PDB file of C-alpha atoms in Angstrom:
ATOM      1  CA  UNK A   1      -2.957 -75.367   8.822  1.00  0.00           C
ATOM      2  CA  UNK A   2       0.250 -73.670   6.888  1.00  0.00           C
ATOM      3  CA  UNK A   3       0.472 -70.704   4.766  1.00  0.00           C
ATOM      4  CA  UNK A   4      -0.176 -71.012   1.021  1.00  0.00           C
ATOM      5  CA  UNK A   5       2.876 -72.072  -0.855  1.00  0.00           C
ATOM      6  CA  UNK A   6       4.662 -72.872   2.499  1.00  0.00           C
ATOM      7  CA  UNK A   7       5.281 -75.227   4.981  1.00  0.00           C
ATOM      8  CA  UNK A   8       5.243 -73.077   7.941  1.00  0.00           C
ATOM      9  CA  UNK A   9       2.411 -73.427  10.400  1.00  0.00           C
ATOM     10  CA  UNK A  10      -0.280 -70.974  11.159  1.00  0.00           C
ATOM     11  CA  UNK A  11      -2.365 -70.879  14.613  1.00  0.00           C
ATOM     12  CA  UNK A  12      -5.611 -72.180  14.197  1.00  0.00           C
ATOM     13  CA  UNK A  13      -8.585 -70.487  13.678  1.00  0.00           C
ATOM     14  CA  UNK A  14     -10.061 -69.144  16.832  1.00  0.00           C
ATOM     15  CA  UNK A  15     -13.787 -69.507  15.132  1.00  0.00           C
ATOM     16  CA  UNK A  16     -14.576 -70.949  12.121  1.00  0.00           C
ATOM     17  CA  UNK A  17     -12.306 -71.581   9.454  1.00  0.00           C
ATOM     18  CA  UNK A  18     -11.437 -68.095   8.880  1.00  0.00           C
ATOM     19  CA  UNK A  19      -8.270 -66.923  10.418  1.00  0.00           C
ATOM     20  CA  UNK A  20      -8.542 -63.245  11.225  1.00  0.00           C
ATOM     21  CA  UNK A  21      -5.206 -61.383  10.839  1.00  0.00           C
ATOM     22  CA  UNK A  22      -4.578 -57.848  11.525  1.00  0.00           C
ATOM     23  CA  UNK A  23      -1.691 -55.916   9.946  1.00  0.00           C
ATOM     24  CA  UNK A  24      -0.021 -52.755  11.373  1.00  0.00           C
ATOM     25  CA  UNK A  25       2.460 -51.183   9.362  1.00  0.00           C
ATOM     26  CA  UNK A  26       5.619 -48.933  10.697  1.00  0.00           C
ATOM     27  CA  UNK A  27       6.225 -45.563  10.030  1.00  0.00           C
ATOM     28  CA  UNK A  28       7.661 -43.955  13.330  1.00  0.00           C
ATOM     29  CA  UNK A  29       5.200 -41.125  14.623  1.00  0.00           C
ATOM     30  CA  UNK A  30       2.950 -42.297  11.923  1.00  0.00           C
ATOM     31  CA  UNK A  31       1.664 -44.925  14.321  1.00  0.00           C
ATOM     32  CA  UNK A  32      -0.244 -42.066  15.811  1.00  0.00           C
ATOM     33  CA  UNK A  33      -2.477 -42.976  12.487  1.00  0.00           C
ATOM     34  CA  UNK A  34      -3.793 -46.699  13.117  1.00  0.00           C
ATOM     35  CA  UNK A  35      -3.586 -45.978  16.829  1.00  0.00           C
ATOM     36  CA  UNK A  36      -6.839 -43.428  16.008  1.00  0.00           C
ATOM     37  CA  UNK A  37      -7.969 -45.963  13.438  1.00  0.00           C
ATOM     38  CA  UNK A  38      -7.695 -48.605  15.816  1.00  0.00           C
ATOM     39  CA  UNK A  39      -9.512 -46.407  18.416  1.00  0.00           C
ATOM     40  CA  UNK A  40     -12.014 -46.334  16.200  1.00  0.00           C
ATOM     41  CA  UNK A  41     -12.781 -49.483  15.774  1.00  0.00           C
ATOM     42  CA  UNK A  42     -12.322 -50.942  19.504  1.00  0.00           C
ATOM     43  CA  UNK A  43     -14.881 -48.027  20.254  1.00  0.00           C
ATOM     44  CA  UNK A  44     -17.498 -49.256  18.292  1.00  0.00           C
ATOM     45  CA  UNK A  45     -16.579 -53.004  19.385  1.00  0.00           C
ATOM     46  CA  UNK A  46     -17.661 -51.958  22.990  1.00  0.00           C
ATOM     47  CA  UNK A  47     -21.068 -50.924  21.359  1.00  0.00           C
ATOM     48  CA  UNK A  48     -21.608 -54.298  20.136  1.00  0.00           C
ATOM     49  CA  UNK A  49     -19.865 -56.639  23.069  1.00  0.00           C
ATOM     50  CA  UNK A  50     -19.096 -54.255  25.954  1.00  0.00           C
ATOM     51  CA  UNK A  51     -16.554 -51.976  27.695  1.00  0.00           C
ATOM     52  CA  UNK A  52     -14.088 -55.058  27.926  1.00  0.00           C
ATOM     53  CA  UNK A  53     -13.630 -55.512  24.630  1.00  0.00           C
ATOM     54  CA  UNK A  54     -10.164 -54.980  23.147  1.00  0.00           C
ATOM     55  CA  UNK A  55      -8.720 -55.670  19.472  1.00  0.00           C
ATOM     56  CA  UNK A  56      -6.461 -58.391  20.804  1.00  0.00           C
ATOM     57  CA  UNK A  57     -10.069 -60.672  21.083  1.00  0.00           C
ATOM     58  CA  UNK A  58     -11.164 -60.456  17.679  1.00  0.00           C
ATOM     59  CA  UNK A  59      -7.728 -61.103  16.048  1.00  0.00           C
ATOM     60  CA  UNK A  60      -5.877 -64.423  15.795  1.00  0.00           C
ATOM     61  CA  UNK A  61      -3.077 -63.243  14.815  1.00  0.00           C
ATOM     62  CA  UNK A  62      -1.753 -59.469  15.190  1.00  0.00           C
ATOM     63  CA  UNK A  63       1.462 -58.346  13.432  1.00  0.00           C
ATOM     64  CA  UNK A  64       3.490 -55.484  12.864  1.00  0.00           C
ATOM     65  CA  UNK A  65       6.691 -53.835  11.850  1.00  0.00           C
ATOM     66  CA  UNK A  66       8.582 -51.412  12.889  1.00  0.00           C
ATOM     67  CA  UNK A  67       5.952 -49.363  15.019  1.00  0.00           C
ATOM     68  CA  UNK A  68       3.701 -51.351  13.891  1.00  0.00           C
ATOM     69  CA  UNK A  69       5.446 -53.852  15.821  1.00  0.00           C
ATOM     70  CA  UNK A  70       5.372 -51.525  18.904  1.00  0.00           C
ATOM     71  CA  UNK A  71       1.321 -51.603  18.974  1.00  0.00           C
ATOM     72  CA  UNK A  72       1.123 -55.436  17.708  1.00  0.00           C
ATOM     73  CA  UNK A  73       2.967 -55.988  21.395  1.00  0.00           C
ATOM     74  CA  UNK A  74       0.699 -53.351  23.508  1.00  0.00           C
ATOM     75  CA  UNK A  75      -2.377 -55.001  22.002  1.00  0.00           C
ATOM     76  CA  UNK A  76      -0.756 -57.948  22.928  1.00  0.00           C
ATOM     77  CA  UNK A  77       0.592 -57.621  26.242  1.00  0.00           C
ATOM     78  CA  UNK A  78      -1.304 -59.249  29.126  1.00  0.00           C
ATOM     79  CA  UNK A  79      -2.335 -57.228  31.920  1.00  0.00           C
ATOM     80  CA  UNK A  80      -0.366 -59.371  35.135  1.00  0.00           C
ATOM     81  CA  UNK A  81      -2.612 -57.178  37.754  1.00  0.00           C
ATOM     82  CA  UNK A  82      -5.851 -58.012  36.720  1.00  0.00           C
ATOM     83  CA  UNK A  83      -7.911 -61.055  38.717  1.00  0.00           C
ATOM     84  CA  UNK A  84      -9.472 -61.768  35.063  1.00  0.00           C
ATOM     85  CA  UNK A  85      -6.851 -62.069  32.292  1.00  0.00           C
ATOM     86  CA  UNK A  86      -6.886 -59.283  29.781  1.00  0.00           C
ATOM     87  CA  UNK A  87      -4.756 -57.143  27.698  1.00  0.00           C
ATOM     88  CA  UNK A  88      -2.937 -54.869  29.702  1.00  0.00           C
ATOM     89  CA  UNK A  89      -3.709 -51.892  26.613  1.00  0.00           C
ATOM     90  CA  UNK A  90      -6.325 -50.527  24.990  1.00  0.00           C
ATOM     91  CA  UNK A  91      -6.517 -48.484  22.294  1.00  0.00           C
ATOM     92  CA  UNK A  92      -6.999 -45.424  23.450  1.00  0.00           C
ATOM     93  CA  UNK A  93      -3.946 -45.807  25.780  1.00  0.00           C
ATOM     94  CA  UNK A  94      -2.200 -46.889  22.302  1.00  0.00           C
ATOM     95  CA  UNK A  95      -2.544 -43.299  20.994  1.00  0.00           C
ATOM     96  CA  UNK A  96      -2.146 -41.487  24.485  1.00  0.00           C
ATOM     97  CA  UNK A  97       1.601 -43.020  24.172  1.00  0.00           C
ATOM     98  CA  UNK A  98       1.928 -42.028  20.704  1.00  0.00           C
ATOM     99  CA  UNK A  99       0.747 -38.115  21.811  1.00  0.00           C
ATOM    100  CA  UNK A 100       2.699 -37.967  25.080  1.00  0.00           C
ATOM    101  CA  UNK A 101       6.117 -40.663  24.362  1.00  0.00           C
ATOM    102  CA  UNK A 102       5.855 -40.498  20.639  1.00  0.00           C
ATOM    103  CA  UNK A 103       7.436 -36.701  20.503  1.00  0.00           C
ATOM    104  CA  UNK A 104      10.745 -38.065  22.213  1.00  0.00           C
ATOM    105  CA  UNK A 105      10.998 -41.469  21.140  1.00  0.00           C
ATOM    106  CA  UNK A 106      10.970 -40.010  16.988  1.00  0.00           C
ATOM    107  CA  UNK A 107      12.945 -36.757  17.766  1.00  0.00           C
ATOM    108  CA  UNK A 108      14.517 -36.207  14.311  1.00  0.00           C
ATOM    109  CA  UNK A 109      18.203 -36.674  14.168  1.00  0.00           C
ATOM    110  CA  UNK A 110      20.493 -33.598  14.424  1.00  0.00           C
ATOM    111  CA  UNK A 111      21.712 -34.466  10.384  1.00  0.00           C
ATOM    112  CA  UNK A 112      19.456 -36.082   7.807  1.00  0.00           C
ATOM    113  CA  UNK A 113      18.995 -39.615   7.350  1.00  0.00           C
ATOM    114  CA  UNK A 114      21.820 -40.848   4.489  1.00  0.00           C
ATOM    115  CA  UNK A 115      19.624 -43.082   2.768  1.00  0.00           C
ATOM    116  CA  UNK A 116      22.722 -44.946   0.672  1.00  0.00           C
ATOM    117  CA  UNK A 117      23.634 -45.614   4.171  1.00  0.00           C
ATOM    118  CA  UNK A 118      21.994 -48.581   6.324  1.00  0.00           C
ATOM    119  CA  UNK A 119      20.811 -48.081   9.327  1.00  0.00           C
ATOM    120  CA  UNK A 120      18.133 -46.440  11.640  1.00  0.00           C
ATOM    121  CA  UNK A 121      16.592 -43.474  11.235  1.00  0.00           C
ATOM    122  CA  UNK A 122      15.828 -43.254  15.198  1.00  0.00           C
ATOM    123  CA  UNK A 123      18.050 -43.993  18.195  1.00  0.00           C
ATOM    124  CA  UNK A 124      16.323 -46.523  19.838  1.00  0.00           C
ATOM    125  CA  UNK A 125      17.612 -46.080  23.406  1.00  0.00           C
ATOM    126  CA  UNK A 126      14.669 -44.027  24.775  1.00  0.00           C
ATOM    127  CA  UNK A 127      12.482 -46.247  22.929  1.00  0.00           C
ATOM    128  CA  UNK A 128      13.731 -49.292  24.830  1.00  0.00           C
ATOM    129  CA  UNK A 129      13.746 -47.997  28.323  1.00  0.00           C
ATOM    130  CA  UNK A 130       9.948 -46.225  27.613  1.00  0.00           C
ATOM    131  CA  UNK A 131       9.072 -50.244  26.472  1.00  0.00           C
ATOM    132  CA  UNK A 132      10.659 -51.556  28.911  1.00  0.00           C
ATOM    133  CA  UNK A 133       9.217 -49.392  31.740  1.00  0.00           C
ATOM    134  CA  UNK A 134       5.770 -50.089  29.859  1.00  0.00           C
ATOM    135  CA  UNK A 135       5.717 -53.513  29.446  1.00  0.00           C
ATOM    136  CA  UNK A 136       8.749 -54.805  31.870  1.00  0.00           C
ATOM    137  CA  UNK A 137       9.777 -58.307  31.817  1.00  0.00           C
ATOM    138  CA  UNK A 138       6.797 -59.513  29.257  1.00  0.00           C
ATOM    139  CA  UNK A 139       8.010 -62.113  27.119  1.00  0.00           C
ATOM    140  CA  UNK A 140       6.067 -62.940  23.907  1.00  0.00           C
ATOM    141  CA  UNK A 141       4.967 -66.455  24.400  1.00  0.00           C
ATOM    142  CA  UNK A 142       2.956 -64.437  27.184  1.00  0.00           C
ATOM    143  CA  UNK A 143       0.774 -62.483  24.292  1.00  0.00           C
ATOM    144  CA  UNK A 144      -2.922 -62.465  25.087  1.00  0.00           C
ATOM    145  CA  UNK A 145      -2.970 -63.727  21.341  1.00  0.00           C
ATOM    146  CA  UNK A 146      -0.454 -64.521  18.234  1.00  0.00           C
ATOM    147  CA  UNK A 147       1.456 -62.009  17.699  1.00  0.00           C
ATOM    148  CA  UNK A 148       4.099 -61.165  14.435  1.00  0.00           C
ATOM    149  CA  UNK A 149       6.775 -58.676  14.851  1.00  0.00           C
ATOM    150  CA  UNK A 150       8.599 -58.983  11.482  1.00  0.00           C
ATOM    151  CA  UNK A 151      12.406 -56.908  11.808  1.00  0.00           C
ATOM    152  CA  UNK A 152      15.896 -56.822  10.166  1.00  0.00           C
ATOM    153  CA  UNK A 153      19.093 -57.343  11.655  1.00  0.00           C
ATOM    154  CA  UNK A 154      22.033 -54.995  10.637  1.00  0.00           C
ATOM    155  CA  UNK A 155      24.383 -56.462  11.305  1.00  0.00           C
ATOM    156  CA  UNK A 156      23.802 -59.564  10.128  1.00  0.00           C
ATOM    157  CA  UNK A 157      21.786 -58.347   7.324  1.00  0.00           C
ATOM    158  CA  UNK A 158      19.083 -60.807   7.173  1.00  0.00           C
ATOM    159  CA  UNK A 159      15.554 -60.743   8.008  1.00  0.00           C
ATOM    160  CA  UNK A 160      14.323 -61.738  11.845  1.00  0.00           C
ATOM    161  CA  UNK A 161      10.701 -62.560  12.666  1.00  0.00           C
ATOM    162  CA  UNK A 162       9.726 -62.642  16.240  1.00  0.00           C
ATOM    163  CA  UNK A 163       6.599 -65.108  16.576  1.00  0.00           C
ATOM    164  CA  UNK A 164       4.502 -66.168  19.577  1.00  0.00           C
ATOM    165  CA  UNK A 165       2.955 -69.121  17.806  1.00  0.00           C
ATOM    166  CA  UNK A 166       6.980 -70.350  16.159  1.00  0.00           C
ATOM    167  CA  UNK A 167       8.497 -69.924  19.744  1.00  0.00           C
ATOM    168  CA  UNK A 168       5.300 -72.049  21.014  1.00  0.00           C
ATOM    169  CA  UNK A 169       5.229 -74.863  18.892  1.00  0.00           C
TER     170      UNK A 169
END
């Protein structure tokens, strides 16, 4: 299967011949917003299949920028102490980070953001040890499903897309 107008592949559909995507978008502290939606949603999922069920099974491909791209990889990330494979996250632990880490990881800087000037808006060094204490070695070919974490490199000044199903096939 590839995309319309493009020769990239796309992961096959896990049912049917729809492919079910689910887009996050960024925002910083914002993320507190589809984290509840989110919530929402894998709440009433557990009415219909069960207290197991978690976004991450009803989405073939999950992607997200910025901190969108932060809950893409917690929906994603596979739980290494559980006997039966699973996401290591659900939602509602989604928006308990966002409430508890989200307040230090999107302090606002000391001087406002030059916009003429590229560049982050957030210093992302709590961010990365918080992730890294969350998630630890992970890799994404690991992903409990296809996940998209689109990003931009400064210094090089192009785009960068970080892709479970590219690095796979």
């Amino acid at each position: 299967m590839t995309g319309l107008n493009s020769s990239t592949k796309l992961p096959p559909p896990s049912v049917g011949k729809l492919l079910t995507v689910l887009s996050i978008d960024g925002g910083g502290i914002k993320g507190l917003i589809p984290a509840v939606v989110l919530q929402f949603l894998e709440g009433e999922l557990k009415k219909l299949d069960g207290e197991q069920a978690r976004i991450a099974d009803y989405f073939d491909v999950i992607a997200g920028t910025s901190t969108g791209g932060l809950i893409a990889a917690m929906l994603g990330a596979p739980d290494d102490n559980a006997t039966n494979p699973r996401p290591k996250y659900n939602t509602d632990d989604i928006k308990k980070f966002y409430i508890n880490e989200g307040p230090i990881i999107f302090t606002p800087p000391e001087k406002p953001h030059d916009i003429t000037t590229p560049g982050p808006i957030y210093d992302g060094k709590v961010l990365h040890e918080i992730v890294k204490e969350g998630l630890g070695s992970t890799r994404l070919v690991q992903a409990w499903t296809n996940l998209v974490i689109p990003t931009f490199d400064i210094l090089r000044l192009s785009p960068v897309i970080f892709s479970k199903y590219k690095k796979l096939n």
